[in-house]
């Protein structure tokens, strides 16, 4: 198993950069942008429609799932000239837009002669993530991407049928449970100290932003190598009961070179130093083991007799038993994480997912003597 991981990882080092996104006849000196028009109140109709007369050199992108329409927002994808300051006009009902978002930031806009005019800055590369709604929690050597599964925004694989609420809540718990194990074992500090990349913890989207269907339900924890070359990405699939079923592993940008790890089969993530860093194993019960490669792992098991959607218990050798509970209040933009007796509160922008809670202590003035840095890396 470890040999398989190492071969895939080393193969990734030789891969060329992935090609740019492309439509059939897309001009060479253009970039794709995605604009999100946040509606002023819920509405079943589009609130913006691109007016090509405002930019003859711009074209509407028709790639599946790059455009979206739901009760909260209208999402429009365009190909625009690279590195040009533009004012793009859109038609729609008057005063129906609350915000216009490109990537994670707001763009200035105004109403003029019955049209919505948006000021677009010079864009040097494709900027297509505006439809994502996820909160990023950054710590030494690690980033946790917490997706906000809003049934109103459901699209792609999740557009119809039963909404995967159980699996989504299980992924939330598993994300923070893995974060706690990383903290207990010092894995984040290790990969940062040894320049191995960054550990990424993720769940799954249900709104298919920019074509990312992210299905069936799963969660991740992978080590993104510097330059993203050789990154082994595991997909830990979650069943309807909130338990883990199997892990499907591939290497970034190497299609068709995947391997399935069933219950009871360990998978070790390898770093760019060609050494195993940490090992995951889904147990026969559908629980999760996680630990340093070659050492006794921590066990993450669901609270009670149900799946991970109700919470988790973490048992690490030499550490106290810890319970994890996670709640996401999408209407208020509040994530509440209970880790044992400690309750953390993360506030976020409900339109973008951007973290609005303070993420670091402001350093003191230069005249203040500090024995150690306030925010040690």
Tab-separated table of C-alpha atoms in Angstrom:
chain	number	residue	atom	x	y	z
A	1	UNK	CA	0.000	0.000	0.000
A	2	UNK	CA	2.712	2.482	0.949
A	3	UNK	CA	4.613	1.576	-2.205
A	4	UNK	CA	1.493	2.433	-4.250
A	5	UNK	CA	1.248	5.821	-2.540
A	6	UNK	CA	4.915	6.598	-3.126
A	7	UNK	CA	4.766	5.642	-6.824
A	8	UNK	CA	1.711	7.816	-7.404
A	9	UNK	CA	3.252	10.690	-5.476
A	10	UNK	CA	6.532	10.633	-7.363
A	11	UNK	CA	4.686	10.347	-10.686
A	12	UNK	CA	2.847	13.566	-9.870
A	13	UNK	CA	6.113	15.497	-9.677
A	14	UNK	CA	6.595	15.135	-13.437
A	15	UNK	CA	3.151	16.244	-14.499
A	16	UNK	CA	2.772	19.515	-16.423
A	17	UNK	CA	0.554	22.265	-15.099
A	18	UNK	CA	-3.148	21.633	-15.798
A	19	UNK	CA	-4.513	23.356	-18.907
A	20	UNK	CA	-6.550	26.529	-18.564
A	21	UNK	CA	-10.317	26.211	-18.626
A	22	UNK	CA	-11.576	26.534	-22.162
A	23	UNK	CA	-14.743	26.937	-24.201
A	24	UNK	CA	-14.783	25.778	-27.810
A	25	UNK	CA	-13.752	29.032	-29.507
A	26	UNK	CA	-12.508	30.972	-26.517
A	27	UNK	CA	-10.009	33.697	-27.571
A	28	UNK	CA	-6.473	33.183	-26.289
A	29	UNK	CA	-6.131	36.506	-24.469
A	30	UNK	CA	-9.263	36.174	-22.346
A	31	UNK	CA	-9.996	34.927	-18.867
A	32	UNK	CA	-13.122	33.424	-17.392
A	33	UNK	CA	-14.823	35.173	-14.505
A	34	UNK	CA	-17.837	34.205	-12.433
A	35	UNK	CA	-19.992	36.961	-10.943
A	36	UNK	CA	-22.481	36.271	-8.161
A	37	UNK	CA	-25.438	38.655	-7.925
A	38	UNK	CA	-26.885	38.351	-4.420
A	39	UNK	CA	-30.590	39.001	-4.446
A	40	UNK	CA	-32.306	41.585	-2.291
A	41	UNK	CA	-34.758	39.117	-0.784
A	42	UNK	CA	-35.683	35.685	-2.098
A	43	UNK	CA	-36.714	35.645	-5.749
A	44	UNK	CA	-37.506	32.891	-8.237
A	45	UNK	CA	-36.384	34.908	-11.254
A	46	UNK	CA	-32.916	35.956	-12.480
A	47	UNK	CA	-31.899	39.419	-11.306
A	48	UNK	CA	-29.195	39.963	-13.947
A	49	UNK	CA	-28.723	39.165	-17.624
A	50	UNK	CA	-25.527	40.198	-19.420
A	51	UNK	CA	-25.887	42.997	-21.966
A	52	UNK	CA	-23.275	42.231	-24.672
A	53	UNK	CA	-23.508	45.806	-25.979
A	54	UNK	CA	-21.602	46.940	-22.880
A	55	UNK	CA	-18.585	44.811	-23.863
A	56	UNK	CA	-18.491	43.496	-27.461
A	57	UNK	CA	-15.250	41.622	-26.682
A	58	UNK	CA	-16.915	39.726	-23.802
A	59	UNK	CA	-18.894	36.516	-24.292
A	60	UNK	CA	-21.195	34.503	-22.067
A	61	UNK	CA	-19.638	31.223	-20.950
A	62	UNK	CA	-21.838	28.177	-21.455
A	63	UNK	CA	-19.805	25.544	-19.598
A	64	UNK	CA	-22.221	23.355	-17.585
A	65	UNK	CA	-22.711	24.393	-13.929
A	66	UNK	CA	-20.667	27.605	-14.200
A	67	UNK	CA	-23.926	29.574	-14.347
A	68	UNK	CA	-26.504	29.113	-11.609
A	69	UNK	CA	-29.875	30.382	-10.500
A	70	UNK	CA	-31.512	29.936	-7.111
A	71	UNK	CA	-33.611	31.884	-4.621
A	72	UNK	CA	-30.530	33.573	-3.143
A	73	UNK	CA	-28.459	34.532	-6.175
A	74	UNK	CA	-27.932	34.668	-9.903
A	75	UNK	CA	-24.500	33.402	-10.995
A	76	UNK	CA	-23.133	34.404	-14.407
A	77	UNK	CA	-19.935	33.187	-16.093
A	78	UNK	CA	-18.238	35.329	-18.746
A	79	UNK	CA	-15.107	35.317	-20.865
A	80	UNK	CA	-13.564	38.801	-20.697
A	81	UNK	CA	-10.347	40.423	-21.980
A	82	UNK	CA	-7.369	39.740	-19.747
A	83	UNK	CA	-6.094	42.582	-17.536
A	84	UNK	CA	-8.633	45.184	-18.631
A	85	UNK	CA	-10.684	47.523	-16.444
A	86	UNK	CA	-14.273	47.001	-17.531
A	87	UNK	CA	-17.740	48.274	-16.784
A	88	UNK	CA	-20.220	45.547	-17.638
A	89	UNK	CA	-23.944	46.139	-17.876
A	90	UNK	CA	-26.689	43.713	-16.914
A	91	UNK	CA	-30.410	43.897	-17.444
A	92	UNK	CA	-32.936	42.854	-14.842
A	93	UNK	CA	-35.535	44.113	-12.393
A	94	UNK	CA	-34.569	47.406	-10.760
A	95	UNK	CA	-33.023	47.489	-7.297
A	96	UNK	CA	-33.120	43.681	-6.965
A	97	UNK	CA	-29.389	43.141	-6.273
A	98	UNK	CA	-27.811	43.519	-2.850
A	99	UNK	CA	-24.210	42.578	-3.671
A	100	UNK	CA	-22.052	41.614	-6.656
A	101	UNK	CA	-19.218	39.237	-5.779
A	102	UNK	CA	-16.101	38.216	-7.729
A	103	UNK	CA	-14.017	35.505	-6.037
A	104	UNK	CA	-14.389	36.421	-2.339
A	105	UNK	CA	-14.779	40.193	-2.678
A	106	UNK	CA	-17.466	42.747	-3.476
A	107	UNK	CA	-17.481	44.780	-6.686
A	108	UNK	CA	-18.868	48.327	-6.965
A	109	UNK	CA	-22.075	48.605	-8.964
A	110	UNK	CA	-24.716	51.178	-9.784
A	111	UNK	CA	-28.005	51.448	-11.626
A	112	UNK	CA	-27.820	53.534	-14.768
A	113	UNK	CA	-30.570	53.991	-17.386
A	114	UNK	CA	-32.389	50.911	-16.158
A	115	UNK	CA	-29.317	48.659	-16.226
A	116	UNK	CA	-27.058	47.354	-13.474
A	117	UNK	CA	-23.464	48.450	-14.213
A	118	UNK	CA	-20.658	46.501	-12.526
A	119	UNK	CA	-17.069	47.714	-12.262
A	120	UNK	CA	-14.764	44.771	-12.949
A	121	UNK	CA	-11.044	45.160	-12.136
A	122	UNK	CA	-8.267	43.876	-14.416
A	123	UNK	CA	-8.265	40.092	-14.095
A	124	UNK	CA	-5.024	38.256	-14.924
A	125	UNK	CA	-6.217	34.635	-14.573
A	126	UNK	CA	-9.481	32.718	-14.388
A	127	UNK	CA	-11.500	33.856	-11.350
A	128	UNK	CA	-14.356	31.384	-10.969
A	129	UNK	CA	-14.910	30.667	-7.273
A	130	UNK	CA	-17.645	33.229	-6.493
A	131	UNK	CA	-20.345	30.545	-6.246
A	132	UNK	CA	-18.470	28.691	-3.495
A	133	UNK	CA	-19.846	29.164	0.010
A	134	UNK	CA	-17.239	27.783	2.412
A	135	UNK	CA	-15.402	29.003	5.502
A	136	UNK	CA	-11.628	28.552	5.706
A	137	UNK	CA	-10.089	28.096	9.139
A	138	UNK	CA	-6.305	28.393	8.907
A	139	UNK	CA	-3.839	27.047	11.471
A	140	UNK	CA	-0.129	26.199	11.361
A	141	UNK	CA	0.417	23.742	8.514
A	142	UNK	CA	-3.306	23.221	8.011
A	143	UNK	CA	-6.461	24.704	6.523
A	144	UNK	CA	-9.972	23.431	7.174
A	145	UNK	CA	-12.554	24.191	4.479
A	146	UNK	CA	-16.031	24.043	6.007
A	147	UNK	CA	-18.753	23.903	3.359
A	148	UNK	CA	-22.225	25.287	4.083
A	149	UNK	CA	-24.658	22.887	2.465
A	150	UNK	CA	-27.647	25.090	1.727
A	151	UNK	CA	-30.591	23.191	0.196
A	152	UNK	CA	-31.652	26.401	-1.548
A	153	UNK	CA	-28.392	26.374	-3.527
A	154	UNK	CA	-28.412	22.650	-4.359
A	155	UNK	CA	-27.183	21.872	-7.875
A	156	UNK	CA	-25.428	19.263	-9.985
A	157	UNK	CA	-25.510	15.756	-8.502
A	158	UNK	CA	-27.519	17.091	-5.536
A	159	UNK	CA	-30.065	19.123	-7.545
A	160	UNK	CA	-32.854	16.588	-7.035
A	161	UNK	CA	-33.728	13.713	-4.756
A	162	UNK	CA	-33.231	13.469	-0.995
A	163	UNK	CA	-30.835	16.100	0.297
A	164	UNK	CA	-27.755	14.470	1.968
A	165	UNK	CA	-28.311	16.127	5.343
A	166	UNK	CA	-27.020	13.169	7.388
A	167	UNK	CA	-23.843	12.854	5.322
A	168	UNK	CA	-23.251	16.603	5.348
A	169	UNK	CA	-23.520	16.794	9.156
A	170	UNK	CA	-21.275	13.728	9.474
A	171	UNK	CA	-18.662	15.418	7.275
A	172	UNK	CA	-18.805	18.525	9.488
A	173	UNK	CA	-18.005	16.437	12.568
A	174	UNK	CA	-15.282	14.419	10.835
A	175	UNK	CA	-13.573	17.596	9.607
A	176	UNK	CA	-13.212	18.995	13.119
A	177	UNK	CA	-12.371	15.589	14.579
A	178	UNK	CA	-9.447	15.295	12.158
A	179	UNK	CA	-8.414	18.850	13.028
A	180	UNK	CA	-8.280	17.843	16.704
A	181	UNK	CA	-6.114	14.797	15.958
A	182	UNK	CA	-3.768	16.969	13.882
A	183	UNK	CA	-3.447	19.281	16.892
A	184	UNK	CA	-2.937	16.429	19.360
A	185	UNK	CA	-0.174	14.875	17.249
A	186	UNK	CA	1.444	18.114	16.076
A	187	UNK	CA	1.105	17.153	12.410
A	188	UNK	CA	0.465	20.695	11.212
A	189	UNK	CA	3.567	22.044	12.889
A	190	UNK	CA	5.581	19.145	11.446
A	191	UNK	CA	4.609	19.680	7.809
A	192	UNK	CA	5.202	23.422	8.155
A	193	UNK	CA	8.565	22.964	9.872
A	194	UNK	CA	9.752	20.447	7.272
A	195	UNK	CA	8.307	22.432	4.312
A	196	UNK	CA	6.175	19.493	3.195
A	197	UNK	CA	3.163	21.546	2.108
A	198	UNK	CA	-0.125	22.065	3.923
A	199	UNK	CA	-2.716	19.657	5.284
A	200	UNK	CA	-6.148	20.309	3.782
A	201	UNK	CA	-9.323	19.143	5.528
A	202	UNK	CA	-12.506	19.362	3.462
A	203	UNK	CA	-16.039	18.062	3.246
A	204	UNK	CA	-18.143	18.261	0.082
A	205	UNK	CA	-20.127	20.923	-1.770
A	206	UNK	CA	-23.787	20.443	-2.661
A	207	UNK	CA	-24.078	23.473	-4.984
A	208	UNK	CA	-21.627	22.344	-7.726
A	209	UNK	CA	-19.728	25.654	-7.893
A	210	UNK	CA	-17.877	26.115	-11.221
A	211	UNK	CA	-18.691	22.543	-12.193
A	212	UNK	CA	-17.300	20.893	-9.059
A	213	UNK	CA	-19.930	18.191	-8.560
A	214	UNK	CA	-18.216	16.766	-5.426
A	215	UNK	CA	-20.221	13.557	-5.257
A	216	UNK	CA	-21.159	11.133	-3.783
A	217	UNK	CA	-20.896	12.534	-0.209
A	218	UNK	CA	-17.405	12.331	1.265
A	219	UNK	CA	-14.752	14.150	3.257
A	220	UNK	CA	-10.996	14.643	2.767
A	221	UNK	CA	-7.725	15.108	4.564
A	222	UNK	CA	-4.762	15.368	2.230
A	223	UNK	CA	-1.304	16.890	2.215
A	224	UNK	CA	-1.100	19.421	-0.602
A	225	UNK	CA	2.512	19.337	-1.751
A	226	UNK	CA	4.332	22.559	-2.634
A	227	UNK	CA	3.299	23.465	-6.171
A	228	UNK	CA	0.463	20.909	-5.854
A	229	UNK	CA	2.607	18.286	-7.622
A	230	UNK	CA	2.285	14.770	-6.244
A	231	UNK	CA	-0.647	15.588	-3.960
A	232	UNK	CA	-2.474	12.360	-3.062
A	233	UNK	CA	-6.161	13.026	-2.537
A	234	UNK	CA	-8.279	10.549	-0.621
A	235	UNK	CA	-12.077	10.631	-0.758
A	236	UNK	CA	-13.557	9.104	2.376
A	237	UNK	CA	-17.109	8.286	1.344
A	238	UNK	CA	-19.965	8.612	3.812
A	239	UNK	CA	-23.010	6.351	3.694
A	240	UNK	CA	-26.634	7.255	4.365
A	241	UNK	CA	-26.130	6.068	7.957
A	242	UNK	CA	-23.386	8.647	8.574
A	243	UNK	CA	-20.601	6.041	8.668
A	244	UNK	CA	-17.570	5.740	6.368
A	245	UNK	CA	-17.692	3.162	3.578
A	246	UNK	CA	-14.374	3.319	1.676
A	247	UNK	CA	-11.544	5.580	0.508
A	248	UNK	CA	-10.841	6.298	-3.173
A	249	UNK	CA	-7.325	7.718	-3.670
A	250	UNK	CA	-5.757	9.384	-6.680
A	251	UNK	CA	-2.998	11.876	-7.406
A	252	UNK	CA	-3.794	15.437	-8.424
A	253	UNK	CA	-3.876	15.881	-12.239
A	254	UNK	CA	-3.214	12.200	-12.976
A	255	UNK	CA	-6.564	10.820	-14.223
A	256	UNK	CA	-7.312	7.123	-14.217
A	257	UNK	CA	-4.660	6.206	-11.617
A	258	UNK	CA	-6.813	5.585	-8.573
A	259	UNK	CA	-7.065	2.882	-5.946
A	260	UNK	CA	-9.890	1.966	-3.612
A	261	UNK	CA	-9.177	1.246	0.056
A	262	UNK	CA	-12.029	-0.604	1.741
A	263	UNK	CA	-12.813	-0.932	5.417
A	264	UNK	CA	-9.833	-2.309	7.284
A	265	UNK	CA	-7.261	-1.227	4.651
A	266	UNK	CA	-4.826	1.520	5.744
A	267	UNK	CA	-3.714	4.318	3.439
A	268	UNK	CA	-0.540	6.301	4.196
A	269	UNK	CA	-0.081	9.811	2.821
A	270	UNK	CA	3.471	10.356	1.556
A	271	UNK	CA	5.270	13.704	1.646
A	272	UNK	CA	7.584	15.199	-0.980
A	273	UNK	CA	10.435	13.856	1.160
A	274	UNK	CA	9.313	10.342	0.065
A	275	UNK	CA	8.373	9.413	3.656
A	276	UNK	CA	5.005	8.433	5.102
A	277	UNK	CA	3.487	11.291	7.129
A	278	UNK	CA	0.183	9.966	8.454
A	279	UNK	CA	-2.109	6.971	7.971
A	280	UNK	CA	-5.890	6.717	7.702
A	281	UNK	CA	-7.827	3.484	8.144
A	282	UNK	CA	-11.582	3.050	8.011
A	283	UNK	CA	-12.456	0.382	10.563
A	284	UNK	CA	-14.785	-2.530	9.953
A	285	UNK	CA	-17.490	-0.550	11.788
A	286	UNK	CA	-17.133	2.486	9.498
A	287	UNK	CA	-15.189	4.493	12.096
A	288	UNK	CA	-11.843	6.194	11.403
A	289	UNK	CA	-8.296	5.680	12.642
A	290	UNK	CA	-5.750	8.456	12.060
A	291	UNK	CA	-2.177	8.676	13.270
A	292	UNK	CA	1.448	9.255	12.402
A	293	UNK	CA	2.792	6.711	9.944
A	294	UNK	CA	4.158	3.704	11.795
A	295	UNK	CA	2.737	4.715	15.185
A	296	UNK	CA	-0.355	3.716	17.124
A	297	UNK	CA	-3.258	5.796	15.748
A	298	UNK	CA	-6.047	7.777	17.302
A	299	UNK	CA	-9.550	6.349	16.980
A	300	UNK	CA	-12.426	8.594	15.891
A	301	UNK	CA	-15.761	6.926	16.559
A	302	UNK	CA	-19.322	8.236	16.444
A	303	UNK	CA	-21.072	9.283	19.630
A	304	UNK	CA	-23.843	6.918	20.589
A	305	UNK	CA	-25.085	4.174	18.302
A	306	UNK	CA	-25.649	6.355	15.232
A	307	UNK	CA	-23.256	7.702	12.633
A	308	UNK	CA	-20.940	10.695	12.833
A	309	UNK	CA	-23.780	13.170	12.247
A	310	UNK	CA	-24.459	13.219	16.018
A	311	UNK	CA	-20.869	13.882	17.078
A	312	UNK	CA	-17.636	11.981	17.628
A	313	UNK	CA	-15.344	10.704	20.362
A	314	UNK	CA	-11.564	10.848	19.876
A	315	UNK	CA	-9.249	8.423	21.671
A	316	UNK	CA	-5.545	9.156	21.189
A	317	UNK	CA	-2.881	7.126	23.033
A	318	UNK	CA	-1.566	9.151	25.969
A	319	UNK	CA	-4.266	11.837	25.642
A	320	UNK	CA	-7.605	12.335	27.400
A	321	UNK	CA	-10.733	11.192	25.589
A	322	UNK	CA	-12.312	14.111	23.709
A	323	UNK	CA	-15.836	14.602	22.400
A	324	UNK	CA	-16.584	16.690	19.301
A	325	UNK	CA	-19.897	18.295	18.351
A	326	UNK	CA	-20.516	20.678	15.439
A	327	UNK	CA	-23.506	22.870	14.562
A	328	UNK	CA	-23.850	25.207	11.578
A	329	UNK	CA	-26.508	27.921	11.780
A	330	UNK	CA	-26.682	29.067	8.149
A	331	UNK	CA	-29.336	31.690	8.811
A	332	UNK	CA	-27.084	33.551	11.277
A	333	UNK	CA	-23.709	32.553	9.851
A	334	UNK	CA	-22.422	30.812	12.993
A	335	UNK	CA	-20.447	27.568	13.345
A	336	UNK	CA	-20.352	26.236	16.910
A	337	UNK	CA	-17.755	23.578	17.724
A	338	UNK	CA	-17.743	21.822	21.087
A	339	UNK	CA	-14.409	20.134	21.861
A	340	UNK	CA	-14.804	18.595	25.290
A	341	UNK	CA	-15.565	21.465	27.667
A	342	UNK	CA	-14.370	24.090	25.158
A	343	UNK	CA	-16.893	25.787	22.864
A	344	UNK	CA	-15.586	27.696	19.839
A	345	UNK	CA	-17.655	30.133	17.788
A	346	UNK	CA	-16.826	30.944	14.167
A	347	UNK	CA	-18.886	33.662	12.460
A	348	UNK	CA	-19.028	33.916	8.689
A	349	UNK	CA	-20.527	35.886	5.821
A	350	UNK	CA	-23.632	33.952	4.740
A	351	UNK	CA	-23.231	35.070	1.100
A	352	UNK	CA	-19.611	33.974	0.665
A	353	UNK	CA	-18.707	31.825	3.685
A	354	UNK	CA	-15.802	34.153	4.481
A	355	UNK	CA	-14.717	33.984	8.113
A	356	UNK	CA	-15.621	37.208	9.918
A	357	UNK	CA	-14.494	36.219	13.428
A	358	UNK	CA	-11.031	37.470	14.399
A	359	UNK	CA	-8.418	34.961	13.259
A	360	UNK	CA	-5.311	36.350	15.015
A	361	UNK	CA	-4.264	38.619	17.860
A	362	UNK	CA	-3.105	42.049	16.699
A	363	UNK	CA	0.595	42.383	17.610
A	364	UNK	CA	1.498	44.921	20.310
A	365	UNK	CA	3.457	48.080	19.633
A	366	UNK	CA	7.197	47.790	18.965
A	367	UNK	CA	8.101	49.183	22.393
A	368	UNK	CA	6.474	46.222	24.192
A	369	UNK	CA	8.919	43.481	25.188
A	370	UNK	CA	7.687	39.987	24.304
A	371	UNK	CA	9.301	36.842	25.706
A	372	UNK	CA	7.676	34.804	22.923
A	373	UNK	CA	5.600	35.782	19.904
A	374	UNK	CA	1.884	36.069	20.624
A	375	UNK	CA	1.064	33.969	17.583
A	376	UNK	CA	3.787	31.307	17.392
A	377	UNK	CA	3.914	29.540	14.048
